[in-house]
């Protein structure tokens, strides 16, 4: 049996498995390399911000804190159990009592419910006869209904309502922090892309000068130009190499800035390499739509504006509570009780009863002071909301105008680049024909490179302005 297994293990099937395994080992690293070298898109950066940025961790902790406080506020409606016992076996009236009471506050008009059991055994003086029960004890239940103070609103319901509003406000502030980080990440991304594109322009300019060296040497050998022209071109090569080094440094600095928003699974910043640069920067987008619609949308969906509206809602809850607390406390009670077991006949009937309690704070200084403080807080938040509305409108309008101006700059820069490229190419042809000199060619090539860089910067500014506009309106870049 073991020999047969050995033969099967060295047969064609086993050989195929080995070959397949080797192919997989060769293929998987290649797939990983291709994945790592894939162009870095803005969506990947934004997703990294949402998952890993430490700035959102603090905002998330604030949300967790408000969730916990809302949970604690719900505890105001937890049932409460109280048990009291007393035993006095020695004395003129040997006696003992056990009293258990469960109280339940409700969110319905401040109504309170209770149910209890008590047992009173032994001897009692006549003025404490209400402590006596039959041998099986007494069951009782009741309800308390506030007629004025505590009816429309009370402290428990107000605390729960404010906790839920604060919970909503914390989530809105988390969204606001996320939008701000996404905006900054988008601007860092476009700066990185622009730095990479500018480096390519500098390298192309260097390649042109290096490629021209051989042609110039042929012309010197033919006697059509003096040898000093080769030295001048070598000077251009060195100058352009220095510009390439400066452009590489700018790309590294931009990658460092971008790494603050791009992190790996272990939350470490990742500096994207040059191999992850996109081939080209995308062009301008379509029509922006209506400016007034953008302003209206920003006021409706900006998280910071909505968070301030939540603060105003919480202040209104405080105003309502303080206003209600100035009213007298008039509570209506109803109860029922029945004794169980053996004992005196006067304790056997079921008891039913109603009562009323009136409580008035005569100067009302505490209630009036809290009411004035709540009104002042609401007024302060109203002023902050007006200022925020004005600021949001100005921010949206400024971002809108910046995007429009950047789009116009892109169009003009593109036309300028096309013209500069044509002039540089024509000047190179004149140099080849002997009708121009290296100085004019260098000026034309430098102008073409500057125009290309100007277009890159204009596109980067346009996309950064678009990120600013998206954040001003309250959306993702």
Coordinates of C-alpha atoms in Angstrom, one line a residue:
X1 CA 0.0 0.0 0.0
X2 CA 2.8 2.5 0.9
X3 CA 4.6 1.7 -2.4
X4 CA 1.5 2.5 -4.4
X5 CA 1.1 5.8 -2.6
X6 CA 4.7 6.6 -3.3
X7 CA 4.2 5.9 -7.0
X8 CA 1.1 8.1 -7.1
X9 CA 3.0 10.9 -5.3
X10 CA 5.7 10.9 -8.1
X11 CA 3.2 10.7 -11.0
X12 CA 2.0 13.3 -13.5
X13 CA -0.5 14.8 -11.1
X14 CA 2.2 15.6 -8.5
X15 CA 4.5 17.0 -11.2
X16 CA 1.7 19.3 -12.4
X17 CA 1.1 20.5 -8.9
X18 CA 4.8 21.4 -8.5
X19 CA 4.8 23.3 -11.8
X20 CA 1.7 25.1 -10.9
X21 CA 3.1 26.1 -7.5
X22 CA 6.3 27.4 -9.1
X23 CA 4.2 29.5 -11.6
X24 CA 2.2 30.9 -8.7
X25 CA 5.3 31.9 -6.8
X26 CA 6.6 33.7 -9.9
X27 CA 3.3 35.4 -10.7
X28 CA 2.3 36.6 -7.2
X29 CA 5.3 39.0 -6.7
X30 CA 4.7 40.4 -10.1
X31 CA 1.0 41.1 -9.3
X32 CA 2.1 42.7 -6.1
X33 CA 4.6 44.9 -7.8
X34 CA 2.1 46.0 -10.4
X35 CA -0.4 46.8 -7.6
X36 CA 2.2 48.9 -5.7
X37 CA 3.2 50.7 -8.9
X38 CA -0.3 51.5 -9.9
X39 CA -1.0 55.2 -10.3
X40 CA -2.1 56.8 -7.1
X41 CA -5.6 58.2 -7.5
X42 CA -7.2 60.9 -5.3
X43 CA -9.9 58.5 -4.2
X44 CA -7.2 56.2 -2.6
X45 CA -5.8 59.2 -0.7
X46 CA -9.3 60.2 0.6
X47 CA -10.1 56.6 1.6
X48 CA -6.8 56.5 3.5
X49 CA -7.8 59.7 5.3
X50 CA -11.1 58.3 6.3
X51 CA -9.6 55.1 7.6
X52 CA -6.3 56.0 9.2
X53 CA -5.9 59.8 9.8
X54 CA -5.2 60.4 13.5
X55 CA -7.1 63.7 13.3
X56 CA -10.3 61.8 12.9
X57 CA -9.5 59.6 15.9
X58 CA -10.0 62.5 18.3
X59 CA -13.3 63.4 16.7
X60 CA -14.3 59.7 16.9
X61 CA -13.5 59.7 20.6
X62 CA -15.8 62.7 21.0
X63 CA -18.6 60.8 19.3
X64 CA -18.0 57.8 21.6
X65 CA -18.1 60.1 24.6
X66 CA -21.5 61.6 23.5
X67 CA -22.8 58.1 22.8
X68 CA -21.9 57.1 26.4
X69 CA -23.5 60.2 27.8
X70 CA -26.7 59.5 25.9
X71 CA -26.6 56.0 27.3
X72 CA -26.2 57.5 30.8
X73 CA -29.1 60.0 30.2
X74 CA -31.3 57.0 29.4
X75 CA -30.5 55.8 32.9
X76 CA -32.7 58.5 34.3
X77 CA -35.6 56.3 33.4
X78 CA -34.2 53.1 35.0
X79 CA -36.4 51.6 37.7
X80 CA -35.2 52.2 41.2
X81 CA -35.4 49.6 43.9
X82 CA -35.2 50.6 47.6
X83 CA -35.3 48.1 50.5
X84 CA -35.5 49.1 54.1
X85 CA -35.6 46.9 57.2
X86 CA -35.8 47.5 60.9
X87 CA -35.9 45.0 63.8
X88 CA -36.3 46.1 67.5
X89 CA -36.9 43.0 69.6
X90 CA -36.2 44.6 72.9
X91 CA -38.3 47.5 74.2
X92 CA -41.8 48.5 75.2
X93 CA -43.1 47.8 71.7
X94 CA -41.0 44.9 70.2
X95 CA -41.5 45.2 66.4
X96 CA -40.0 44.7 63.0
X97 CA -40.6 46.1 59.5
X98 CA -39.5 45.3 56.0
X99 CA -40.3 47.7 53.2
X100 CA -39.4 47.2 49.5
X101 CA -40.3 49.8 46.9
X102 CA -39.8 49.9 43.1
X103 CA -40.2 53.3 41.4
X104 CA -40.4 53.9 37.6
X105 CA -40.2 57.3 36.0
X106 CA -41.7 57.5 32.5
X107 CA -41.1 59.8 29.6
X108 CA -44.9 60.3 29.2
X109 CA -45.8 63.7 30.7
X110 CA -43.5 63.0 33.6
X111 CA -45.8 60.4 35.1
X112 CA -44.2 58.3 37.8
X113 CA -45.2 54.8 38.9
X114 CA -44.4 52.8 41.9
X115 CA -45.2 49.4 43.4
X116 CA -44.1 48.0 46.8
X117 CA -44.4 45.5 49.5
X118 CA -44.1 46.0 53.3
X119 CA -44.4 43.8 56.3
X120 CA -44.9 45.2 59.8
X121 CA -45.0 42.8 62.7
X122 CA -45.0 43.2 66.5
X123 CA -46.5 45.8 68.8
X124 CA -47.0 49.5 67.8
X125 CA -48.2 52.5 69.6
X126 CA -51.5 53.9 68.5
X127 CA -49.9 56.8 66.7
X128 CA -47.9 54.4 64.6
X129 CA -50.7 52.1 63.6
X130 CA -50.1 52.7 59.9
X131 CA -47.0 50.6 60.2
X132 CA -49.0 47.4 61.0
X133 CA -49.8 44.9 58.4
X134 CA -51.5 41.5 58.3
X135 CA -49.2 38.4 58.6
X136 CA -48.7 38.2 54.8
X137 CA -47.7 41.9 54.5
X138 CA -49.1 44.6 52.3
X139 CA -49.0 45.1 48.5
X140 CA -49.3 48.6 47.2
X141 CA -49.0 50.5 43.9
X142 CA -49.5 54.1 42.8
X143 CA -49.1 56.7 40.2
X144 CA -48.0 60.4 40.3
X145 CA -49.1 62.8 37.6
X146 CA -47.6 66.3 37.4
X147 CA -50.2 68.8 36.4
X148 CA -48.0 71.8 35.8
X149 CA -44.3 71.8 36.6
X150 CA -42.7 68.7 35.1
X151 CA -45.6 67.9 32.8
X152 CA -44.5 69.3 29.4
X153 CA -40.8 68.8 30.2
X154 CA -38.8 67.8 33.2
X155 CA -35.1 67.4 34.0
X156 CA -34.9 63.7 33.0
X157 CA -36.5 64.3 29.6
X158 CA -34.5 67.5 29.1
X159 CA -31.2 65.7 29.9
X160 CA -32.0 62.9 27.5
X161 CA -33.0 65.3 24.8
X162 CA -29.9 67.3 25.2
X163 CA -27.7 64.2 25.2
X164 CA -29.2 63.1 21.9
X165 CA -28.7 66.5 20.4
X166 CA -25.1 66.5 21.6
X167 CA -24.7 63.1 20.1
X168 CA -25.9 64.4 16.8
X169 CA -23.6 67.5 17.1
X170 CA -20.5 65.3 17.8
X171 CA -21.2 63.3 14.7
X172 CA -21.6 66.5 12.6
X173 CA -18.3 67.8 14.0
X174 CA -16.7 64.6 13.0
X175 CA -18.0 65.1 9.5
X176 CA -16.7 68.7 9.5
X177 CA -13.3 67.5 10.6
X178 CA -13.3 64.8 7.9
X179 CA -14.2 67.3 5.2
X180 CA -11.4 69.6 6.3
X181 CA -8.9 66.8 6.2
X182 CA -10.1 65.6 2.8
X183 CA -9.8 69.1 1.5
X184 CA -6.2 69.4 2.7
X185 CA -5.4 65.9 1.4
X186 CA -6.7 66.8 -2.0
X187 CA -4.6 70.0 -2.1
X188 CA -1.5 68.0 -1.0
X189 CA -2.3 65.4 -3.7
X190 CA -2.5 67.9 -6.5
X191 CA 0.7 69.6 -5.3
X192 CA 2.4 66.3 -5.5
X193 CA 1.1 65.6 -9.0
X194 CA 2.1 69.1 -10.1
X195 CA 5.6 68.6 -8.7
X196 CA 5.9 65.3 -10.6
X197 CA 4.8 66.9 -13.8
X198 CA 7.2 69.8 -13.4
X199 CA 10.0 67.3 -12.8
X200 CA 9.2 65.7 -16.2
X201 CA 9.3 69.1 -17.9
X202 CA 12.7 69.7 -16.4
X203 CA 13.9 66.3 -17.5
X204 CA 12.6 66.8 -21.0
X205 CA 14.4 70.1 -21.2
X206 CA 17.6 68.3 -20.1
X207 CA 17.2 65.5 -22.6
X208 CA 16.9 68.1 -25.4
X209 CA 20.2 69.7 -24.5
X210 CA 22.0 66.4 -24.1
X211 CA 20.6 65.1 -27.4
X212 CA 21.7 68.3 -29.2
X213 CA 25.3 67.8 -28.1
X214 CA 26.1 65.1 -30.8
X215 CA 24.6 67.3 -33.5
X216 CA 26.6 70.3 -32.5
X217 CA 29.8 68.2 -32.5
X218 CA 29.1 67.2 -36.1
X219 CA 28.5 70.8 -37.0
X220 CA 31.8 71.8 -35.4
X221 CA 33.6 69.1 -37.2
X222 CA 32.1 70.3 -40.5
X223 CA 33.3 73.8 -39.6
X224 CA 29.8 75.4 -39.8
X225 CA 29.9 76.6 -36.1
X226 CA 32.7 77.5 -33.7
X227 CA 33.7 75.0 -31.0
X228 CA 32.7 77.4 -28.3
X229 CA 29.1 76.5 -29.0
X230 CA 29.7 73.0 -27.6
X231 CA 30.9 74.5 -24.4
X232 CA 27.9 76.7 -24.2
X233 CA 25.6 73.7 -24.7
X234 CA 27.4 71.9 -21.9
X235 CA 26.8 74.9 -19.7
X236 CA 23.1 74.5 -20.6
X237 CA 23.2 70.8 -19.7
X238 CA 24.7 71.6 -16.3
X239 CA 22.2 74.3 -15.7
X240 CA 19.3 72.1 -16.6
X241 CA 20.7 69.2 -14.4
X242 CA 20.6 71.7 -11.5
X243 CA 17.0 72.5 -12.3
X244 CA 16.2 68.7 -12.4
X245 CA 17.7 68.3 -8.9
X246 CA 15.6 71.2 -7.6
X247 CA 12.5 69.7 -9.2
X248 CA 13.3 66.3 -7.6
X249 CA 13.6 68.0 -4.2
X250 CA 10.2 69.7 -4.7
X251 CA 8.7 66.3 -5.5
X252 CA 10.2 64.8 -2.4
X253 CA 8.9 67.6 -0.3
X254 CA 5.4 67.2 -1.9
X255 CA 5.5 63.5 -1.2
X256 CA 6.3 64.2 2.5
X257 CA 3.3 66.5 2.7
X258 CA 1.1 63.9 1.0
X259 CA 2.3 61.2 3.4
X260 CA 0.5 62.9 6.2
X261 CA -2.7 61.8 4.6
X262 CA -1.6 58.5 3.1
X263 CA -0.9 55.7 5.6
X264 CA -0.5 51.9 5.6
X265 CA -2.5 49.4 7.6
X266 CA -0.1 50.0 10.5
X267 CA -1.0 53.7 10.5
X268 CA 2.5 54.7 9.3
X269 CA 2.8 57.5 6.8
X270 CA 3.6 56.3 3.3
X271 CA 5.7 58.5 0.9
X272 CA 4.5 57.7 -2.6
X273 CA 7.3 57.1 -5.1
X274 CA 7.6 58.6 -8.5
X275 CA 6.4 55.4 -10.1
X276 CA 2.9 56.1 -8.6
X277 CA 2.5 59.5 -10.3
X278 CA -0.4 59.6 -12.8
X279 CA 0.6 60.0 -16.5
X280 CA -1.0 63.4 -16.7
X281 CA -3.1 65.8 -14.7
X282 CA -6.8 65.7 -15.6
X283 CA -8.3 68.8 -17.3
X284 CA -11.0 71.1 -16.1
X285 CA -14.5 69.9 -15.2
X286 CA -17.9 70.9 -16.5
X287 CA -20.1 73.7 -15.6
X288 CA -20.3 74.7 -12.0
X289 CA -24.0 75.4 -12.0
X290 CA -25.6 78.3 -10.1
X291 CA -23.6 80.2 -7.5
X292 CA -26.8 80.9 -5.5
X293 CA -27.7 77.2 -5.5
X294 CA -24.2 76.4 -4.2
X295 CA -24.6 78.9 -1.3
X296 CA -28.1 77.6 -0.5
X297 CA -26.7 74.0 -0.5
X298 CA -23.8 74.9 1.7
X299 CA -26.2 76.4 4.3
X300 CA -28.3 73.2 4.2
X301 CA -25.6 70.6 4.4
X302 CA -22.4 72.1 5.9
X303 CA -21.7 70.0 9.0
X304 CA -20.4 72.9 11.0
X305 CA -23.6 74.9 10.3
X306 CA -25.7 71.9 11.2
X307 CA -23.7 71.3 14.4
X308 CA -24.4 74.9 15.5
X309 CA -28.0 74.4 14.7
X310 CA -27.9 71.4 17.0
X311 CA -26.4 73.6 19.7
X312 CA -29.3 76.0 19.2
X313 CA -31.8 73.2 19.6
X314 CA -30.1 72.1 22.9
X315 CA -30.3 75.7 24.1
X316 CA -34.0 75.8 23.3
X317 CA -34.5 72.7 25.4
X318 CA -32.8 74.5 28.3
X319 CA -35.1 77.5 27.8
X320 CA -38.2 75.3 27.8
X321 CA -37.1 73.5 31.0
X322 CA -36.2 76.7 32.8
X323 CA -39.6 78.3 31.8
X324 CA -41.4 75.2 33.1
X325 CA -39.5 75.1 36.3
X326 CA -40.8 78.6 37.2
X327 CA -44.3 77.1 37.5
X328 CA -45.6 75.6 40.8
X329 CA -45.3 71.9 41.3
X330 CA -48.9 70.5 41.4
X331 CA -48.8 66.7 41.5
X332 CA -51.8 64.4 41.6
X333 CA -51.4 61.0 43.2
X334 CA -53.5 57.9 43.2
X335 CA -52.7 54.7 45.1
X336 CA -54.1 51.2 46.0
X337 CA -53.1 48.9 48.8
X338 CA -54.2 45.5 50.1
X339 CA -53.0 43.4 53.1
X340 CA -52.6 39.6 52.9
X341 CA -52.7 37.0 55.6
X342 CA -54.2 37.0 59.1
X343 CA -54.6 39.7 61.6
X344 CA -56.9 42.5 62.8
X345 CA -60.1 43.0 60.7
X346 CA -59.6 46.7 60.2
X347 CA -56.5 45.9 58.1
X348 CA -58.3 43.5 55.7
X349 CA -60.2 46.0 53.3
X350 CA -58.5 47.2 50.1
X351 CA -57.4 50.8 50.3
X352 CA -57.9 53.2 47.4
X353 CA -57.0 56.9 47.6
X354 CA -56.0 60.1 45.8
X355 CA -53.9 63.0 46.9
X356 CA -52.5 66.3 45.7
X357 CA -49.2 68.0 46.4
X358 CA -48.5 71.7 45.8
X359 CA -45.0 73.1 46.0
X360 CA -44.1 76.7 45.2
X361 CA -40.7 78.5 45.4
X362 CA -41.8 81.9 46.5
X363 CA -38.9 84.2 45.2
X364 CA -38.3 81.9 42.2
X365 CA -34.7 83.3 42.0
X366 CA -33.2 79.9 41.0
X367 CA -35.8 79.2 38.3
X368 CA -35.8 82.8 36.9
X369 CA -32.0 82.9 36.9
X370 CA -31.7 79.7 35.0
X371 CA -34.3 80.9 32.5
X372 CA -32.4 84.1 31.9
X373 CA -29.1 82.2 31.5
X374 CA -30.8 79.8 29.0
X375 CA -32.2 82.7 27.0
X376 CA -28.8 84.4 26.9
X377 CA -27.1 81.2 25.7
X378 CA -29.7 80.8 23.0
X379 CA -29.2 84.4 21.9
X380 CA -25.4 83.9 21.8
X381 CA -25.8 80.9 19.6
X382 CA -28.2 82.8 17.3
X383 CA -25.5 85.4 16.8
X384 CA -22.9 82.8 16.1
X385 CA -25.2 81.2 13.5
X386 CA -25.7 84.5 11.8
X387 CA -22.0 85.0 11.7
X388 CA -21.4 81.5 10.4
X389 CA -24.1 82.0 7.7
X390 CA -22.3 85.1 6.5
X391 CA -19.0 83.4 6.6
X392 CA -20.2 80.4 4.7
X393 CA -21.7 82.5 2.0
X394 CA -18.5 84.5 1.6
X395 CA -16.4 81.3 1.6
X396 CA -18.5 79.7 -1.1
X397 CA -18.5 82.9 -3.2
X398 CA -14.7 83.2 -2.9
X399 CA -14.1 79.6 -3.7
X400 CA -16.5 79.9 -6.7
X401 CA -14.7 82.9 -8.1
X402 CA -11.3 81.2 -7.5
X403 CA -12.4 78.1 -9.5
X404 CA -13.7 80.2 -12.4
X405 CA -10.4 82.3 -12.5
X406 CA -8.3 79.1 -12.3
X407 CA -10.3 77.6 -15.2
X408 CA -9.6 80.7 -17.3
X409 CA -5.9 80.5 -16.3
X410 CA -5.8 76.9 -17.5
X411 CA -7.1 77.9 -21.0
X412 CA -4.7 80.8 -21.3
X413 CA -1.8 78.7 -20.1
X414 CA -2.6 76.0 -22.6
X415 CA -2.6 78.5 -25.4
X416 CA 0.7 80.0 -24.2
X417 CA 2.3 76.5 -24.0
X418 CA 1.2 75.6 -27.5
X419 CA 2.6 78.9 -28.9
X420 CA 5.9 78.5 -26.9
X421 CA 6.3 74.9 -28.1
X422 CA 5.9 76.0 -31.8
X423 CA 8.4 78.8 -31.3
X424 CA 10.9 76.5 -29.6
X425 CA 10.6 73.9 -32.4
X426 CA 11.0 76.5 -35.1
X427 CA 14.0 77.9 -33.4
X428 CA 15.6 74.5 -33.2
X429 CA 15.0 74.0 -36.9
X430 CA 16.7 77.4 -37.6
X431 CA 19.6 76.3 -35.5
X432 CA 20.0 73.1 -37.4
X433 CA 19.9 75.1 -40.7
X434 CA 22.5 77.5 -39.3
X435 CA 20.2 80.5 -39.2
X436 CA 20.0 80.8 -35.4
X437 CA 22.3 80.5 -32.4
X438 CA 22.2 78.5 -29.1
X439 CA 21.3 81.6 -27.1
X440 CA 18.0 82.1 -29.0
X441 CA 17.3 78.4 -28.8
X442 CA 17.8 78.3 -25.1
X443 CA 15.5 81.3 -24.6
X444 CA 12.8 79.6 -26.7
X445 CA 13.2 76.3 -24.9
X446 CA 13.2 78.0 -21.5
X447 CA 10.1 79.9 -22.4
X448 CA 8.4 76.6 -23.6
X449 CA 9.4 74.9 -20.3
X450 CA 8.1 77.9 -18.3
X451 CA 4.8 77.8 -20.2
X452 CA 4.4 74.0 -19.6
X453 CA 5.1 74.5 -15.9
X454 CA 2.6 77.4 -15.9
X455 CA -0.1 75.1 -17.3
X456 CA 0.7 72.5 -14.7
X457 CA 0.5 75.0 -11.9
X458 CA -2.7 76.4 -13.3
X459 CA -4.3 72.9 -13.4
X460 CA -3.1 72.1 -9.9
X461 CA -4.5 75.4 -8.7
X462 CA -7.8 74.6 -10.4
X463 CA -8.2 71.2 -8.8
X464 CA -7.1 72.7 -5.4
X465 CA -9.7 75.4 -5.8
X466 CA -12.3 72.8 -6.7
X467 CA -11.4 71.0 -3.4
X468 CA -11.9 74.3 -1.6
X469 CA -15.2 74.8 -3.2
X470 CA -16.4 71.3 -2.4
X471 CA -15.4 71.7 1.2
X472 CA -17.1 75.1 1.3
X473 CA -20.3 73.6 0.0
X474 CA -20.0 70.7 2.4
X475 CA -19.1 67.9 0.0
X476 CA -16.1 65.6 -0.7
X477 CA -13.4 66.8 -3.2

